[in-house]
XYZ file of C-alpha atoms in Angstrom:
561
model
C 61.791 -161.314 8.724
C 58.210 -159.937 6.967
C 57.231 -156.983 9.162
C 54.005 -156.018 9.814
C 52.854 -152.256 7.579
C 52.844 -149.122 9.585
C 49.127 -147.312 9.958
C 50.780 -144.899 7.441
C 51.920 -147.453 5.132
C 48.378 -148.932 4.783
C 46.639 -146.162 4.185
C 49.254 -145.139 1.684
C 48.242 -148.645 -0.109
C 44.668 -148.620 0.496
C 44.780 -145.098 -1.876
C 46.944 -146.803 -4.326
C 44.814 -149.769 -4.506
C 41.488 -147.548 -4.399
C 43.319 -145.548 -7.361
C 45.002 -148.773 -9.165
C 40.997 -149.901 -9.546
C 39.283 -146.674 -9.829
C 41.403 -145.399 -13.103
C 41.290 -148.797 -14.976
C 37.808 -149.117 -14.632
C 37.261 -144.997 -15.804
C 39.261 -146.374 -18.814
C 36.420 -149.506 -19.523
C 34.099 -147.736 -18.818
C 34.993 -144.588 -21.440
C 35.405 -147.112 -24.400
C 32.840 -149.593 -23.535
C 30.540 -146.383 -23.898
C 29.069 -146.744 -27.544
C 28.810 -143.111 -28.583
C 30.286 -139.851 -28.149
C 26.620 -138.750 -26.555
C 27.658 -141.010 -23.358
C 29.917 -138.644 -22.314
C 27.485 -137.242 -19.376
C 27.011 -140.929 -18.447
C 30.727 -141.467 -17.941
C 30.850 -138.376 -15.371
C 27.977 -139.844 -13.399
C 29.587 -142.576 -13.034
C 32.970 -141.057 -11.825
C 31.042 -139.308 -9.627
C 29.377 -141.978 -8.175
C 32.676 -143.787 -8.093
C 33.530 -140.827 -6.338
C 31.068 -141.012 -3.150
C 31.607 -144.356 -3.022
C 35.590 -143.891 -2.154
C 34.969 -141.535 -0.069
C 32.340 -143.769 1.968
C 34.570 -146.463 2.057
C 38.023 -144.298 3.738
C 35.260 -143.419 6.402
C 35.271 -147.377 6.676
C 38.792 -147.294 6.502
C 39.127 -144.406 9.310
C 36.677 -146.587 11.373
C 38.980 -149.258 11.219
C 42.047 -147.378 11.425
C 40.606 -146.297 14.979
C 40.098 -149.692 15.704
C 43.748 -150.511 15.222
C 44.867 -147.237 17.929
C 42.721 -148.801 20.308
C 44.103 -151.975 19.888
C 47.811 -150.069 19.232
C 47.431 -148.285 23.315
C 46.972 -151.636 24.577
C 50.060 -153.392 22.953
C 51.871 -150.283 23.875
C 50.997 -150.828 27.771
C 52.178 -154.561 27.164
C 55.233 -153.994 24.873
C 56.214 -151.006 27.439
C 55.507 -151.991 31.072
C 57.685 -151.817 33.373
C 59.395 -154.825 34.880
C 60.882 -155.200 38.449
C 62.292 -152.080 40.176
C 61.577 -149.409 37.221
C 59.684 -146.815 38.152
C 56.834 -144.808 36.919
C 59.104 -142.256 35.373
C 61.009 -144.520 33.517
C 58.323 -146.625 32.327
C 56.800 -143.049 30.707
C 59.707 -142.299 29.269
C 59.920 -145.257 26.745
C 61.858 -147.751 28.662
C 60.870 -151.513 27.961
C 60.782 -154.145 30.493
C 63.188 -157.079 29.635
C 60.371 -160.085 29.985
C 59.559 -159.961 25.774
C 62.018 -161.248 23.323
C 63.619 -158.588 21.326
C 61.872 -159.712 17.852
C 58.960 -159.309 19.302
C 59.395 -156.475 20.573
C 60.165 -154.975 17.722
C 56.682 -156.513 16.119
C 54.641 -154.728 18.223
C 57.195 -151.409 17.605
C 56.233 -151.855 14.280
C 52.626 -152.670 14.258
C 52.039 -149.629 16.475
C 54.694 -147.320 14.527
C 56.749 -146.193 17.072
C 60.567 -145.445 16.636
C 62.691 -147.798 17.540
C 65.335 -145.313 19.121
C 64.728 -145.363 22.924
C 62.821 -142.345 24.433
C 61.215 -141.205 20.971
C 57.850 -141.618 20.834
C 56.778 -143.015 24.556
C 53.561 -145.227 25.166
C 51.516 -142.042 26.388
C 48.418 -140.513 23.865
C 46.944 -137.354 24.357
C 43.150 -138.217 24.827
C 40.911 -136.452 22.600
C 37.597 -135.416 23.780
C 34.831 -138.245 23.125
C 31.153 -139.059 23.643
C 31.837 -139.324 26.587
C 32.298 -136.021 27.242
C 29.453 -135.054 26.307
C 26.745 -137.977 27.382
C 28.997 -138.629 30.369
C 26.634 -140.409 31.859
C 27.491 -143.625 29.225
C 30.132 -144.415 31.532
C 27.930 -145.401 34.466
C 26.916 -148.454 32.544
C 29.766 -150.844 29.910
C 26.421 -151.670 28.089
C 25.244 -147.935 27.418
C 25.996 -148.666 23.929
C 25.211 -151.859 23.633
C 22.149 -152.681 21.143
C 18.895 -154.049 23.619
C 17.138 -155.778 20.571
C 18.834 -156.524 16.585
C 16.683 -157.896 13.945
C 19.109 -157.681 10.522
C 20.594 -159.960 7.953
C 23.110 -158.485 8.217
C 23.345 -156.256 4.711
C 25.976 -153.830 4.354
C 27.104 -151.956 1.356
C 23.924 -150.340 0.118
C 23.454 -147.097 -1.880
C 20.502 -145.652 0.307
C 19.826 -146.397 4.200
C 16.653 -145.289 5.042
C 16.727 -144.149 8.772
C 13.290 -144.675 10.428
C 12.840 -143.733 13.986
C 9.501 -145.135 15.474
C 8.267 -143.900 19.356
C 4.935 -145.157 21.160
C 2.322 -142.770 20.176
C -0.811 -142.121 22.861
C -2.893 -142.040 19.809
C -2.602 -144.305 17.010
C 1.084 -145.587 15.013
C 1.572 -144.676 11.516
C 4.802 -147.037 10.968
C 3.126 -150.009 9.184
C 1.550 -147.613 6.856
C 4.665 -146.267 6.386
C 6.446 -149.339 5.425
C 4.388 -150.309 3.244
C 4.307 -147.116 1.219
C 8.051 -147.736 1.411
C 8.152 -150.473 0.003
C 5.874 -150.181 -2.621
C 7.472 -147.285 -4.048
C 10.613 -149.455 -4.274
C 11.400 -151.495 -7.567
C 13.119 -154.544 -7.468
C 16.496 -152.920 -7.992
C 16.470 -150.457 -5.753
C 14.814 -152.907 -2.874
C 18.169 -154.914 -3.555
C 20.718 -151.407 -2.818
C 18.664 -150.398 -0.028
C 18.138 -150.967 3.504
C 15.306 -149.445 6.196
C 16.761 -149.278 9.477
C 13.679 -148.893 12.073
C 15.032 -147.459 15.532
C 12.563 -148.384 18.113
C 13.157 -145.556 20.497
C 11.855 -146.903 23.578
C 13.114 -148.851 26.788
C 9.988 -150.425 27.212
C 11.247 -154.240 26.205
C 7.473 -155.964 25.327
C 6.810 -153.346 23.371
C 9.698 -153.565 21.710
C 8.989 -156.938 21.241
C 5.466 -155.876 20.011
C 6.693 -153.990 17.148
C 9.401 -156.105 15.915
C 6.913 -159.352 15.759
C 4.264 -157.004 14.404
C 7.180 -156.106 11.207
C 7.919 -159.560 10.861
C 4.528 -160.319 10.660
C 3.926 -157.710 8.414
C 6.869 -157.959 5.641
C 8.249 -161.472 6.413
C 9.572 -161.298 2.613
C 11.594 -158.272 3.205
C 12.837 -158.693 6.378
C 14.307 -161.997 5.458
C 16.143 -160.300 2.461
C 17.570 -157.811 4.922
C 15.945 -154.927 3.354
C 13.858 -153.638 6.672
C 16.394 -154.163 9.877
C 15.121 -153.269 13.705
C 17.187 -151.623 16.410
C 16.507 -150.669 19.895
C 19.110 -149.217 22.232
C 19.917 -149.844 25.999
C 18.122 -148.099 28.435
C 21.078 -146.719 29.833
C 21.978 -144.565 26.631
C 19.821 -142.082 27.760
C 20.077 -140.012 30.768
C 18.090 -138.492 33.369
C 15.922 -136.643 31.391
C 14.504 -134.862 34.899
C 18.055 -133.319 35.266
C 18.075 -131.704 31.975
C 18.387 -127.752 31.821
C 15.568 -126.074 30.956
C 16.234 -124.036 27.346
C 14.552 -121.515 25.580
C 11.801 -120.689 27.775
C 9.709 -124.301 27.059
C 8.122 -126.328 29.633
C 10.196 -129.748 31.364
C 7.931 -131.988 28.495
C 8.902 -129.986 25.480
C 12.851 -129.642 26.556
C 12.846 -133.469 27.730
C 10.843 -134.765 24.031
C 13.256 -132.623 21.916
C 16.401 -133.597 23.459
C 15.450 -137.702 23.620
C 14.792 -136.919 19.854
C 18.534 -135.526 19.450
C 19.771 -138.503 20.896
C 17.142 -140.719 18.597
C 18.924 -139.213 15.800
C 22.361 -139.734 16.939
C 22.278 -143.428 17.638
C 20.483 -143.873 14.754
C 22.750 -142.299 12.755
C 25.812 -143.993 14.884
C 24.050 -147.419 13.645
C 23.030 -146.787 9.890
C 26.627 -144.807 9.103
C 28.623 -148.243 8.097
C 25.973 -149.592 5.889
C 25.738 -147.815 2.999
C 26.941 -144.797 0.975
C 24.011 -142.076 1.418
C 21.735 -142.122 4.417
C 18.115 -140.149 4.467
C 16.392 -139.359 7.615
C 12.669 -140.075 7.362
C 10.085 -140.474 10.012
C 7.236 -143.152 11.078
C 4.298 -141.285 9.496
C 5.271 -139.943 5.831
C 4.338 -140.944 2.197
C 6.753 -141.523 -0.322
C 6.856 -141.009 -4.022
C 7.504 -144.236 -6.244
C 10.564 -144.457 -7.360
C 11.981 -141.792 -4.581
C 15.363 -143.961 -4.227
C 16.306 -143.745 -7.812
C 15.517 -139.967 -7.630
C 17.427 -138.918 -4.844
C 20.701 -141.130 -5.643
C 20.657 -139.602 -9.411
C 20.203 -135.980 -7.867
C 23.105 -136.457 -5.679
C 25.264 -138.055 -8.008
C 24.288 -135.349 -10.307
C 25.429 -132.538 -7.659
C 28.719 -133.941 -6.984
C 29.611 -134.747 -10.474
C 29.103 -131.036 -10.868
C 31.418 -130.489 -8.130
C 28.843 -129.203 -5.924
C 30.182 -130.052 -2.415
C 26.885 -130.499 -0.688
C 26.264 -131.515 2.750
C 22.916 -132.119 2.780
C 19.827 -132.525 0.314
C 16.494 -131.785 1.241
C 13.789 -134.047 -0.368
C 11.392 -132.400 2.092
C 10.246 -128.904 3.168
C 8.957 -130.249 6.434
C 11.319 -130.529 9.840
C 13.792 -133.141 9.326
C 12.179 -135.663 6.831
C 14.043 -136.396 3.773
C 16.933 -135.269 4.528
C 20.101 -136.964 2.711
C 23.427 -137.217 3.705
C 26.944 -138.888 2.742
C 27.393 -141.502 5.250
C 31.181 -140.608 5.576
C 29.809 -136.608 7.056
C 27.884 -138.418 9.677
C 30.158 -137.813 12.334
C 29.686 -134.306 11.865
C 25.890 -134.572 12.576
C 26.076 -136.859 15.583
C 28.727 -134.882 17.377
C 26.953 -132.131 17.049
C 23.218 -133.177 18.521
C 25.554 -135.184 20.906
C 27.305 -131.605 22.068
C 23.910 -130.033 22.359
C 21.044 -132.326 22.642
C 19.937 -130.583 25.268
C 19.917 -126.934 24.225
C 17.552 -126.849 20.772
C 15.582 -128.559 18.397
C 17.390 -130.952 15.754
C 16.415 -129.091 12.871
C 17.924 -125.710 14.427
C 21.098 -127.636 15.036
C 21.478 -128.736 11.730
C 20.934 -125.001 10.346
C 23.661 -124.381 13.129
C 26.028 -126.478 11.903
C 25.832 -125.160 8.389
C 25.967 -121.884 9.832
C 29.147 -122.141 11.543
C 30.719 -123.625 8.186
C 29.942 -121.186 6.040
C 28.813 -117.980 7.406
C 31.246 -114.596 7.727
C 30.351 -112.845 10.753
C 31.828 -109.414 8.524
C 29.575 -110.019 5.571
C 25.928 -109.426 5.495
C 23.041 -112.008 6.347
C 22.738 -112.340 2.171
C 25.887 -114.016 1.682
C 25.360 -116.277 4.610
C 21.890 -117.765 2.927
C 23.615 -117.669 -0.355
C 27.132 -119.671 0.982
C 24.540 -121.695 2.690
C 21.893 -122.906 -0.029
C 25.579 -124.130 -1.438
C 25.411 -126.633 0.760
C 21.972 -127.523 1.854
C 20.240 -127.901 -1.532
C 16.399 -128.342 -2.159
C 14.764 -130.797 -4.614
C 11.777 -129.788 -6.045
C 9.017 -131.252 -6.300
C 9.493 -132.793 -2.810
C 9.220 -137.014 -2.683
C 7.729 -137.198 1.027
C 4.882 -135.887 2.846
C 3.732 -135.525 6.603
C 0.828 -137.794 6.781
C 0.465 -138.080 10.490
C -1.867 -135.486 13.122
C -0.686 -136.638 16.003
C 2.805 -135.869 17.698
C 4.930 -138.248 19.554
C 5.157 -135.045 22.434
C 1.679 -136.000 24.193
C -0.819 -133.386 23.613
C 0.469 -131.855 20.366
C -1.569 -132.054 17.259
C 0.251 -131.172 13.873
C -1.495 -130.844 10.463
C 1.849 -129.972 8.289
C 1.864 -130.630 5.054
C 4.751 -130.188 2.394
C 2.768 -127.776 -1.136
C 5.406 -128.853 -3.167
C 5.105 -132.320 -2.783
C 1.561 -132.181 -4.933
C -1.269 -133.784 -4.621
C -1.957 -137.588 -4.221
C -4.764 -140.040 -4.983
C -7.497 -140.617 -2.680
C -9.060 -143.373 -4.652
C -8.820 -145.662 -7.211
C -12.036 -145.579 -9.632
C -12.609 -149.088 -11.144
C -16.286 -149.964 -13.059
C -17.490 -152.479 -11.337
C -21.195 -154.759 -11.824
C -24.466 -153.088 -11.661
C -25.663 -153.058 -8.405
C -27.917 -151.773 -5.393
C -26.046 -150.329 -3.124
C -26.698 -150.101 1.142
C -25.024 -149.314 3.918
C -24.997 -149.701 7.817
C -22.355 -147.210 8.481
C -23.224 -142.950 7.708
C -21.333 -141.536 5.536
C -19.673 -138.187 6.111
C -20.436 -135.304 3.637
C -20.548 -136.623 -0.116
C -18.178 -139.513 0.273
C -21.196 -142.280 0.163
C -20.954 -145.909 -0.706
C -22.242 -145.389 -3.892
C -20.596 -142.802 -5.197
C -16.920 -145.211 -4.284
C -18.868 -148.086 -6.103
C -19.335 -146.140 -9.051
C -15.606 -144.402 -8.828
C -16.161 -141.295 -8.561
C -15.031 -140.665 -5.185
C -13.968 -142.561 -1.717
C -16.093 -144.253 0.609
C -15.787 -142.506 4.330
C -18.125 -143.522 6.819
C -18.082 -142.877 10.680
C -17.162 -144.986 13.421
C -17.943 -148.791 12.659
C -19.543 -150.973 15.254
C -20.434 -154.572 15.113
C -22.876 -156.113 13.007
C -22.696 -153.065 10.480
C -23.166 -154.364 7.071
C -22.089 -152.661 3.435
C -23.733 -154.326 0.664
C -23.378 -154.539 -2.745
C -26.665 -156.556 -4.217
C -26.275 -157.184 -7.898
C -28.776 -156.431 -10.718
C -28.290 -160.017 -12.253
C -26.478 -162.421 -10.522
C -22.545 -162.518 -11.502
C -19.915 -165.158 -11.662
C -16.832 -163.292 -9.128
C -13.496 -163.968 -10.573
C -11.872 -162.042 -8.253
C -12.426 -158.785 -5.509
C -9.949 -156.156 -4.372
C -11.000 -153.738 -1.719
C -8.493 -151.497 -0.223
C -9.344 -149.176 3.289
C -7.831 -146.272 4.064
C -5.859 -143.490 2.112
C -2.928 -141.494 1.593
C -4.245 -138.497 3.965
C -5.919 -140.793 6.536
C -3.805 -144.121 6.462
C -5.542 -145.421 9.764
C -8.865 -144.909 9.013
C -9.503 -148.805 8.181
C -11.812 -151.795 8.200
C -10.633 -154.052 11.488
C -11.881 -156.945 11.998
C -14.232 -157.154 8.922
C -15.619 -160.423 6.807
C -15.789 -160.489 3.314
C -19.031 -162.658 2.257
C -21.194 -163.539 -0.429
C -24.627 -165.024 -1.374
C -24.745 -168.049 -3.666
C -27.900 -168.165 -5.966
C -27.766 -171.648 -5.887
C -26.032 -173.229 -3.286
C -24.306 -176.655 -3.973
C -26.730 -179.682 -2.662
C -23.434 -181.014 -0.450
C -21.201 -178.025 0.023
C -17.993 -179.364 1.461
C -16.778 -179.042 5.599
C -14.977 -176.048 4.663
C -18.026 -174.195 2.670
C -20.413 -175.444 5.730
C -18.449 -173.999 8.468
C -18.188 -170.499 6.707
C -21.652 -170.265 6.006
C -23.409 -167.490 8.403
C -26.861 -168.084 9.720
C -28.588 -165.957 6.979
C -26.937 -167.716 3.816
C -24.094 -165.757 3.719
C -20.469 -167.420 3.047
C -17.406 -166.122 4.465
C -14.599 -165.790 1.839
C -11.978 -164.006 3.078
C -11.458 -160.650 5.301
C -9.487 -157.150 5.548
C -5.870 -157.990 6.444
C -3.829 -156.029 9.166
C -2.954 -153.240 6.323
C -6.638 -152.619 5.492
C -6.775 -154.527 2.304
C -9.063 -157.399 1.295
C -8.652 -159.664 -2.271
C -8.709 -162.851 -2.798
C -10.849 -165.607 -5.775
C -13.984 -167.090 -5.157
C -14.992 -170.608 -4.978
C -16.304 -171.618 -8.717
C -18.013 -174.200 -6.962
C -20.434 -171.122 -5.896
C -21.812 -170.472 -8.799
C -23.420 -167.259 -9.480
C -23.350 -164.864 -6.526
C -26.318 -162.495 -5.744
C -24.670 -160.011 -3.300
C -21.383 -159.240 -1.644
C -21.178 -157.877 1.595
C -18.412 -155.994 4.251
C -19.511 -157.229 7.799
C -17.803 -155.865 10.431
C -17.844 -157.596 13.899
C -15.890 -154.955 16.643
C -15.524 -151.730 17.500
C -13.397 -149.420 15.860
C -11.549 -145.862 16.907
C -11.378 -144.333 13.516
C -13.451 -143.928 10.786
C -13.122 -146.142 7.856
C -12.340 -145.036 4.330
C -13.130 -147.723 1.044
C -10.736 -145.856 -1.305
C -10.989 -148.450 -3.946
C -13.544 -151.012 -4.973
C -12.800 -153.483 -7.552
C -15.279 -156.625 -8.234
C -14.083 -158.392 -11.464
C -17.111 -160.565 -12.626
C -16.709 -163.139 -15.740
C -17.821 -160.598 -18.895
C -15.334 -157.822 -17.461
C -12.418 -160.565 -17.227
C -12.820 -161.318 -20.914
């Protein structure tokens, strides 16, 4: 009869088959090159091919622990004992008489024991676990157990793009943050990619909140499985009141770092089977465009160099930007899992590299030099720190990355002639006006209702279209909330329509459209308006920032052609 492979059979023929495709397709790829020049383009490749293997034998491992699991339990049923045998026996390999012998030797076989009696008896030594270490995951079977999953399930990506999101006392950066995301994706790399946000909070309506709030917000994306959600089980985390207190901080500082470790950890647990390179960002940064082509090419570039990396730092700043192979994951979350509660994760992952490659008989020198082998910088960085306030309450952080350059503020456009007004001060030299005419950004103090910003034009204009963006890079909350878009007809039509009447306001005005949740207004107007005299920003609540226009574009008929 057809025997089931041993453990060490199939991983024998998973490398044989990994090798059997890897070599032919070095081979196509070599002569389907169409110069000598292509050389360097062939290495890339291997060395992408590379990564890849080695991501998927993690997969393999995964599964291969899957199989022992499965393995101990057929053991206890192939090897129980039956009748009078006792404990002793039972240990020592005996098998109880109640399974036919074929089928005993199945499960032998399957679980690749001997087949000699004694050899080999159904008792593993137990390897320390998370559950050593988080011990408190035992008090509940769903400790691990995901409390909310939004995902399409996509697997198989180049880049997973960790995002860990908390509730903030002050304002939430994370929409911002997605979007910038996103737009510095291109098509391709939106397609190899995946952003995992890890809602790290018990709190279920929030949770709730947020998720509906994403879907809301990138409906497109999270349908194509390119943004997932993930929010663990209240009972991952333990009693943060019983947590030793470490290196002289207060209960708040030791309790926010070592939640954080264990933020990263899951996060990392979650993201490590979906793709071949993982980068840990954060909820209030600003990419670079094109940041996912640059990082995969840089580390495809290290290891076909045979550079054996462990991490690459896209970022000067804490632990954003950080990339990693998925398969050296385990390294990362065993560690913050063994000491969560003892330092920051940033020290712990200069720890780690510490302890594998540092000489305690050599001089401080060689350790930085042994370790900039393996934690290598990219310059100029591809994410910034845009956010002030911490997640730990209280704590206000200005960082900034130098070497990630400078960004635009604005975008100048030349818009119509026009007088310019406005119901909302502007701070220092950043008046209406001056954003009108392009040479700078709108930022105006705290908006209240019925403030008005209007733009009343020389000669009247035919609108073909408006685009008017709030906010900036630096200051991504200061918006326009709640805030109508309107215009005033020259002429208006002798029987406007239902739909023109009801968005007429009491002074002539017509509503045309409004600032969206991510602080952007565009849109067409009506032809059946005719020429427009003024267009106006009315805003109808209070807001807790300060607004920023940071670009102004009013397309009129003459500037279209």
């Amino acid at each position: 009869m057809n025997l089931p492979m041993s453990p060490l059979r199939r991983r024998h023929c998973f490398l044989v088959l990994g090798f059997v495709v890897f070599v032919p397709f070095c081979f196509f790829v070599l002569f389907s090159v169409p110069d000598v020049s292509s050389e360097q383009f062939l290495i890339q490749r291997i060395a992408e091919l590379q990564v890849k293997l080695q991501y998927l034998d993690s997969m393999y491992r995964t599964r291969q622990e899957d199989l022992r699991r499965l393995t101990e339990h057929i053991d206890l049923i192939s090897f129980a004992p039956s009748g009078g045998e006792n404990t002793t026996t039972f240990l020592m390999g005996s098998t109880g008489p109640d399974l036919r012998p074929e089928v005993k030797q199945l499960i032998k076989n399957m679980s690749g024991m001997a087949a000699a009696q004694g050899l080999n008896p159904p008792v593993s030594l137990r390897m320390p676990s998370s559950y050593h270490f988080l011990p408190h995951l035992l008090d509940d079977p769903s400790s691990l157990r995901l409390a909310y999953l939004l995902s399409k399930g996509r697997t198989g990506v180049s880049v997973v793009l960790g995002v860990p999101t908390v509730k903030r006392e002050k304002q939430s950066y994370l929409m911002d943050t997605l979007q910038n995301l996103i737009d510095g994706m291109t098509i391709e790399e939106a397609n190899d990619s995946l952003i995992v946000v890890f809602i790290a909070e018990t709190d279920i309506e929030y949770i709730l909140q947020v998720a509906k709030e994403i879907e809301f917000r990138f409906p497109t994306y999270v349908e194509a499985g390119l943004i997932e959600v993930v929010s663990p089980s209240s009972s991952y985390y333990p009693d943060f009141d019983k947590l030793r207190l470490t290196l002289g901080d207060s209960p708040e500082r030791v309790r926010w770092r070592s939640k954080q470790n264990l933020d990263f950890a899951y996060l990392m647990s979650y993201a490590q089977p979906k793709g071949t390179f993982y980068v840990q960002l954060e909820d209030d940064i600003l990419a670079k465009p094109q940041y996912i082509t640059e990082m995969k090419n840089f580390a495809i570039e290290k290891t076909s160099k045979k550079e054996a990396w462990f991490v690459l730092d896209f970022c000067q700043l804490g632990f954003i930007g950080k990339m990693f192979k998925s398969a050296e994951l385990p390294w990362l979350i065993t560690f913050f899992q063994m000491f969560y509660n003892d330092k920051p994760v940033d020290w712990l992952l200069d720890h780690l590299l510490y302890t594998k490659v540092c000489n305690y008989e050599k001089n401080n020198d060689v350790c930085k030099r042994e370790k900039a082998k393996k934690w290598i910088h990219y310059k100029p960085s591809l994410f910034q720190h845009i956010g002030t306030h911490s997640s730990l309450k209280g704590k206000v952080q200005k960082l900034k990355d130098k070497q990630f350059g400078k960004v635009p503020l604005f975008f100048p456009h030349s818009n119509p002639e026009a007088e310019i007004t406005s119901g909302i001060k502007h701070y220092k030299q950043y008046t209406l006006r001056r954003a009108y005419l392009g040479e700078t950004f709108f930022w105006g103090l705290l908006p209240q209702p019925g403030d008005q910003l209007v733009f009343k034009f020389n000669s009247p204009i035919l609108i073909k279209s408006y685009l008017i963006k709030s906010g900036n890079a630096e200051h991504p909350s200061d918006k326009f909330y709640n805030t109508t878009i309107e215009v005033l007809p020259l002429d208006m039509p002798s029987t406007p329509s239902l739909t023109l009447a009801s968005n007429m306001t009491n002074d002539g005005f017509v509503i045309i459209g409004k600032f969206d949740s991510a602080g952007v207004a565009k849109g067409a107007v009506d032809g059946s308006l005719g020429r427009i005299q003024a267009l106006r920003l009315h805003v109808h609540s209070d807001s807790e920032n300060w607004a920023i226009l940071s670009e102004i574009h009013i397309q009129d008929e003459l500037a279209s052609r």
